[in-house]
Amino acid sequence: MRTPIIAGNWKMNNTVSEALKLVEGLKPLVKDAKVDVVIAPTFVTLDAVLKATKGSNIKVAAQNMHFEENGAFTGEISPKMLEELGVDYVILGHSERRQYFNETDEALNKKVKAAFAHGLIPILCCGETLEEREANVTNEVTGKQIKLDLAGLSKEDAEKVVIAYEPIWAIGTGKTATDEQANETIGAIRKTVAEIFGQEVADKVRIQYGGSVKPGTIKAQMAKPEIDGALVGGASLKAEDFAGIVNF
C-alpha cells in the first residue's frame, strides 16, 4: 500500500517572515494528517523553515539543485549543501525549470543520481504541452522523460523516487486534466517504470498529480487508483487551503 504524498511547491514566494508565519499556521492544521506532508520553500528560507518544522510531521523539499557537489556554478546550490541542512526531498525537472531554464533530461538524470548519493529523495516532474496532448502523444512524451531521467538507477533507489505528473498546460492556468485523464496518464507512467525496473518497483513508486490542484478537486483525484498524491502550487501558499488538500 502506497502512502499518499502531498507536496506544496511555494515557487518564488514568501520572505523569511512570511514563510515562518505560513509554517506556524500550517503545523496545527496538518498534525493529524494521514499522508506524507512536504513543503518546498525557496533556498533563502530553507534553513528557517527546517528549524520551524523540526519535531513536526512536515518534511521539507528544495525546489531544485545542481548535480555537482561544489564548483564554479554561480547562483547554484549543491546536493551536499542540502544534505547538511537536513532537507528531505528535492523537486527536479519542474516544467518551469525545463521551460525557462532549458533543463535537459541528461542533466536531470545526473541530478537524480546526485540526490540519492546525498540522501535526498527526488520528486521528479514530467508532463506534456497542450500541443502534445492534442496530438495524442502524451504517453510517448512522459515515457521518454521517465526513461531518460531514471536511466542507470538501481531498483533500490528507483522505488523511492516520487514522480509528479504535471501537464504543462495545467500549470497556473486554472485548467486541470480531468481525473480520468490524470489517472490514465499516471497509469501509463507506472507502466513505463515497470518496463525499466519491473512491476514490483512500479507498484511501490508514488506518482502525484500536479496542475492547479485545489481543496475542491483533491478528493475526486485521490479516489482514482493510480494517483498517489499531489504537487500543489498556488494553493500551498495559504495554510487553510493547503491543509484542506492534505486532509482531503
Tab-separated table of C-alpha atoms in Angstrom:
chain	number	residue	atom	x	y	z
A	1	MET	CA	0.000	0.000	0.000
A	2	ARG	CA	1.477	3.326	-1.090
A	3	THR	CA	1.319	6.189	1.427
A	4	PRO	CA	-0.062	9.290	-0.333
A	5	ILE	CA	2.260	12.289	-0.511
A	6	ILE	CA	1.065	15.891	-0.730
A	7	ALA	CA	3.799	18.411	-1.528
A	8	GLY	CA	3.443	22.194	-1.600
A	9	ASN	CA	5.735	23.980	-4.056
A	10	TRP	CA	5.974	27.610	-2.942
A	11	LYS	CA	7.898	28.596	-6.087
A	12	MET	CA	9.335	32.148	-5.842
A	13	ASN	CA	7.091	33.251	-2.980
A	14	ASN	CA	7.398	34.102	0.739
A	15	THR	CA	10.092	36.085	2.501
A	16	VAL	CA	11.545	34.528	5.670
A	17	SER	CA	8.953	36.233	7.891
A	18	GLU	CA	6.097	35.223	5.566
A	19	ALA	CA	7.418	31.653	5.378
A	20	LEU	CA	7.587	31.310	9.164
A	21	LYS	CA	4.072	32.701	9.549
A	22	LEU	CA	2.782	30.182	6.997
A	23	VAL	CA	4.556	27.263	8.706
A	24	GLU	CA	3.228	28.214	12.149
A	25	GLY	CA	-0.282	28.449	10.706
A	26	LEU	CA	0.074	25.130	8.916
A	27	LYS	CA	1.522	22.951	11.692
A	28	PRO	CA	-1.623	22.587	13.844
A	29	LEU	CA	-3.826	22.114	10.769
A	30	VAL	CA	-1.909	19.108	9.405
A	31	LYS	CA	-0.608	17.465	12.599
A	32	ASP	CA	-3.037	14.539	12.272
A	33	ALA	CA	-2.523	14.059	8.522
A	34	LYS	CA	-2.764	10.522	7.183
A	35	VAL	CA	-0.463	11.397	4.282
A	36	ASP	CA	3.180	12.449	3.967
A	37	VAL	CA	3.257	16.260	4.068
A	38	VAL	CA	6.034	18.143	2.261
A	39	ILE	CA	6.644	21.845	1.670
A	40	ALA	CA	9.194	23.301	-0.745
A	41	PRO	CA	10.270	26.823	0.231
A	42	THR	CA	12.842	28.957	-1.588
A	43	PHE	CA	16.554	28.450	-0.951
A	44	VAL	CA	16.630	31.695	1.049
A	45	THR	CA	14.014	30.420	3.506
A	46	LEU	CA	15.063	26.740	3.650
A	47	ASP	CA	17.095	26.933	6.852
A	48	ALA	CA	14.454	28.916	8.759
A	49	VAL	CA	11.673	26.597	7.573
A	50	LEU	CA	13.674	23.487	8.522
A	51	LYS	CA	14.117	24.840	12.051
A	52	ALA	CA	10.433	25.822	12.275
A	53	THR	CA	9.220	22.382	11.161
A	54	LYS	CA	11.563	20.422	13.450
A	55	GLY	CA	9.606	17.977	15.596
A	56	SER	CA	6.527	18.269	13.361
A	57	ASN	CA	5.243	15.859	10.706
A	58	ILE	CA	6.097	18.326	7.914
A	59	LYS	CA	9.024	17.355	5.680
A	60	VAL	CA	10.973	19.898	3.662
A	61	ALA	CA	11.991	19.879	-0.006
A	62	ALA	CA	14.274	22.080	-2.059
A	63	GLN	CA	12.894	23.319	-5.388
A	64	ASN	CA	15.994	22.429	-7.411
A	65	MET	CA	19.724	21.719	-7.115
A	66	HIS	CA	22.864	21.306	-9.213
A	67	PHE	CA	24.311	17.839	-9.803
A	68	GLU	CA	27.863	18.794	-8.770
A	69	GLU	CA	28.925	18.909	-5.101
A	70	ASN	CA	30.707	22.251	-5.492
A	71	GLY	CA	32.469	24.390	-8.072
A	72	ALA	CA	32.253	27.449	-10.296
A	73	PHE	CA	28.487	27.428	-10.822
A	74	THR	CA	27.410	30.914	-9.773
A	75	GLY	CA	23.925	31.055	-8.292
A	76	GLU	CA	23.571	27.289	-7.892
A	77	ILE	CA	23.001	25.093	-4.819
A	78	SER	CA	24.622	21.671	-4.392
A	79	PRO	CA	23.161	18.406	-3.044
A	80	LYS	CA	25.892	18.393	-0.395
A	81	MET	CA	24.610	21.728	0.959
A	82	LEU	CA	21.031	20.453	1.064
A	83	GLU	CA	22.116	17.255	2.794
A	84	GLU	CA	23.928	19.167	5.544
A	85	LEU	CA	20.897	21.404	6.112
A	86	GLY	CA	18.724	18.328	6.665
A	87	VAL	CA	16.490	18.629	3.611
A	88	ASP	CA	14.378	15.514	2.893
A	89	TYR	CA	13.254	15.892	-0.722
A	90	VAL	CA	14.231	17.842	-3.828
A	91	ILE	CA	11.919	18.776	-6.710
A	92	LEU	CA	13.641	18.073	-10.025
A	93	GLY	CA	12.593	18.850	-13.590
A	94	HIS	CA	9.616	21.069	-12.804
A	95	SER	CA	8.049	22.297	-16.034
A	96	GLU	CA	9.057	25.869	-15.188
A	97	ARG	CA	12.691	24.743	-14.874
A	98	ARG	CA	12.502	22.833	-18.154
A	99	GLN	CA	10.762	25.737	-19.908
A	100	TYR	CA	12.538	28.841	-18.570
A	101	PHE	CA	15.972	27.410	-17.736
A	102	ASN	CA	16.250	24.854	-20.541
A	103	GLU	CA	16.830	21.907	-18.197
A	104	THR	CA	17.530	18.750	-20.161
A	105	ASP	CA	16.750	15.137	-19.346
A	106	GLU	CA	20.502	14.441	-19.439
A	107	ALA	CA	21.121	16.998	-16.663
A	108	LEU	CA	18.104	15.730	-14.712
A	109	ASN	CA	19.459	12.185	-14.795
A	110	LYS	CA	22.666	13.484	-13.179
A	111	LYS	CA	20.599	15.398	-10.607
A	112	VAL	CA	18.506	12.340	-9.699
A	113	LYS	CA	21.663	10.286	-9.111
A	114	ALA	CA	23.303	13.115	-7.139
A	115	ALA	CA	20.188	13.420	-4.959
A	116	PHE	CA	20.353	9.753	-3.960
A	117	ALA	CA	24.106	9.995	-3.358
A	118	HIS	CA	23.311	12.621	-0.714
A	119	GLY	CA	20.293	11.010	0.924
A	120	LEU	CA	17.701	13.197	-0.813
A	121	ILE	CA	14.505	11.825	-2.329
A	122	PRO	CA	13.750	13.299	-5.757
A	123	ILE	CA	10.269	14.483	-6.657
A	124	LEU	CA	10.740	14.107	-10.400
A	125	CYS	CA	8.360	16.062	-12.616
A	126	CYS	CA	7.220	15.067	-16.085
A	127	GLY	CA	4.434	16.218	-18.370
A	128	GLU	CA	3.299	17.272	-21.806
A	129	THR	CA	2.416	20.557	-23.521
A	130	LEU	CA	-1.076	21.333	-24.843
A	131	GLU	CA	0.154	20.683	-28.398
A	132	GLU	CA	1.450	17.259	-27.372
A	133	ARG	CA	-1.803	16.435	-25.567
A	134	GLU	CA	-3.832	17.415	-28.653
A	135	ALA	CA	-1.529	15.347	-30.880
A	136	ASN	CA	-2.203	12.316	-28.640
A	137	VAL	CA	1.482	11.797	-27.796
A	138	THR	CA	1.221	12.370	-24.021
A	139	ASN	CA	2.326	8.851	-23.082
A	140	GLU	CA	5.243	8.930	-25.525
A	141	VAL	CA	6.431	12.261	-24.092
A	142	THR	CA	6.184	11.278	-20.422
A	143	GLY	CA	7.571	7.809	-21.145
A	144	LYS	CA	10.653	9.270	-22.825
A	145	GLN	CA	11.211	11.711	-19.944
A	146	ILE	CA	10.993	8.953	-17.324
A	147	LYS	CA	13.296	6.604	-19.254
A	148	LEU	CA	15.969	9.296	-19.682
A	149	ASP	CA	15.655	10.819	-16.206
A	150	LEU	CA	15.811	7.484	-14.349
A	151	ALA	CA	18.406	5.792	-16.587
A	152	GLY	CA	21.036	3.813	-14.692
A	153	LEU	CA	19.264	3.911	-11.328
A	154	SER	CA	19.298	0.854	-9.057
A	155	LYS	CA	15.965	-0.776	-8.208
A	156	GLU	CA	16.555	0.185	-4.558
A	157	ASP	CA	16.739	3.874	-5.468
A	158	ALA	CA	14.082	3.726	-8.186
A	159	GLU	CA	11.378	2.547	-5.786
A	160	LYS	CA	11.966	5.604	-3.567
A	161	VAL	CA	11.522	8.152	-6.366
A	162	VAL	CA	8.374	10.263	-6.214
A	163	ILE	CA	7.114	11.152	-9.693
A	164	ALA	CA	4.895	14.179	-10.269
A	165	TYR	CA	2.830	14.177	-13.451
A	166	GLU	CA	2.175	17.801	-14.292
A	167	PRO	CA	0.563	18.573	-17.630
A	168	ILE	CA	2.327	21.808	-18.597
A	169	TRP	CA	-0.905	23.285	-19.965
A	170	ALA	CA	-2.488	22.966	-16.498
A	171	ILE	CA	0.244	24.751	-14.516
A	172	GLY	CA	-1.014	28.041	-13.134
A	173	THR	CA	-3.670	28.305	-15.833
A	174	GLY	CA	-6.648	27.192	-13.779
A	175	LYS	CA	-7.114	24.346	-16.275
A	176	THR	CA	-6.832	20.814	-14.953
A	177	ALA	CA	-6.636	17.428	-16.591
A	178	THR	CA	-9.826	15.501	-15.898
A	179	ASP	CA	-9.490	12.935	-13.125
A	180	GLU	CA	-9.775	10.240	-15.794
A	181	GLN	CA	-7.007	11.810	-17.921
A	182	ALA	CA	-4.725	12.138	-14.894
A	183	ASN	CA	-5.375	8.564	-13.749
A	184	GLU	CA	-4.829	7.174	-17.246
A	185	THR	CA	-1.566	9.077	-17.804
A	186	ILE	CA	-0.230	8.179	-14.361
A	187	GLY	CA	-1.093	4.542	-15.092
A	188	ALA	CA	0.965	4.791	-18.297
A	189	ILE	CA	3.873	6.334	-16.357
A	190	ARG	CA	3.731	3.447	-13.877
A	191	LYS	CA	3.794	1.043	-16.821
A	192	THR	CA	6.982	2.744	-18.081
A	193	VAL	CA	8.566	2.350	-14.626
A	194	ALA	CA	7.586	-1.347	-14.708
A	195	GLU	CA	9.216	-1.761	-18.134
A	196	ILE	CA	12.504	-0.389	-16.780
A	197	PHE	CA	12.609	-1.708	-13.216
A	198	GLY	CA	9.928	-4.408	-13.004
A	199	GLN	CA	6.375	-4.463	-11.643
A	200	GLU	CA	7.432	-4.766	-8.002
A	201	VAL	CA	9.265	-1.428	-8.153
A	202	ALA	CA	6.456	0.203	-10.154
A	203	ASP	CA	3.928	-0.829	-7.510
A	204	LYS	CA	5.980	0.982	-4.837
A	205	VAL	CA	6.650	4.224	-6.724
A	206	ARG	CA	4.379	7.068	-5.669
A	207	ILE	CA	3.074	9.191	-8.532
A	208	GLN	CA	1.451	12.549	-7.832
A	209	TYR	CA	-0.737	14.767	-9.968
A	210	GLY	CA	0.240	18.418	-10.268
A	211	GLY	CA	-1.674	21.126	-12.085
A	212	SER	CA	-3.977	23.645	-10.398
A	213	VAL	CA	-4.836	21.261	-7.536
A	214	LYS	CA	-7.262	22.840	-5.058
A	215	PRO	CA	-9.178	21.754	-1.926
A	216	GLY	CA	-12.252	21.291	-4.111
A	217	THR	CA	-10.557	18.971	-6.628
A	218	ILE	CA	-8.353	16.757	-4.465
A	219	LYS	CA	-10.914	14.269	-3.125
A	220	ALA	CA	-12.042	13.082	-6.557
A	221	GLN	CA	-8.442	12.922	-7.758
A	222	MET	CA	-7.350	10.845	-4.768
A	223	ALA	CA	-10.245	8.434	-5.337
A	224	LYS	CA	-8.525	7.302	-8.542
A	225	PRO	CA	-6.427	4.151	-8.058
A	226	GLU	CA	-3.243	5.347	-9.801
A	227	ILE	CA	-2.994	8.793	-8.156
A	228	ASP	CA	-0.839	8.787	-5.011
A	229	GLY	CA	-0.923	12.455	-4.084
A	230	ALA	CA	-0.476	15.960	-5.398
A	231	LEU	CA	2.202	18.518	-6.171
A	232	VAL	CA	0.432	21.732	-5.215
A	233	GLY	CA	1.385	25.214	-6.405
A	234	GLY	CA	-0.699	28.304	-5.640
A	235	ALA	CA	-2.958	26.581	-3.108
A	236	SER	CA	0.073	25.774	-0.918
A	237	LEU	CA	0.624	29.479	-0.153
A	238	LYS	CA	-2.325	29.660	2.252
A	239	ALA	CA	-2.296	27.400	5.317
A	240	GLU	CA	-6.054	26.721	5.210
A	241	ASP	CA	-6.038	25.852	1.505
A	242	PHE	CA	-3.038	23.542	1.733
A	243	ALA	CA	-4.418	21.880	4.869
A	244	GLY	CA	-7.704	21.371	3.018
A	245	ILE	CA	-5.796	19.416	0.381
A	246	VAL	CA	-3.672	17.473	2.895
A	247	ASN	CA	-6.737	16.472	4.926
A	248	PHE	CA	-8.874	15.505	1.936
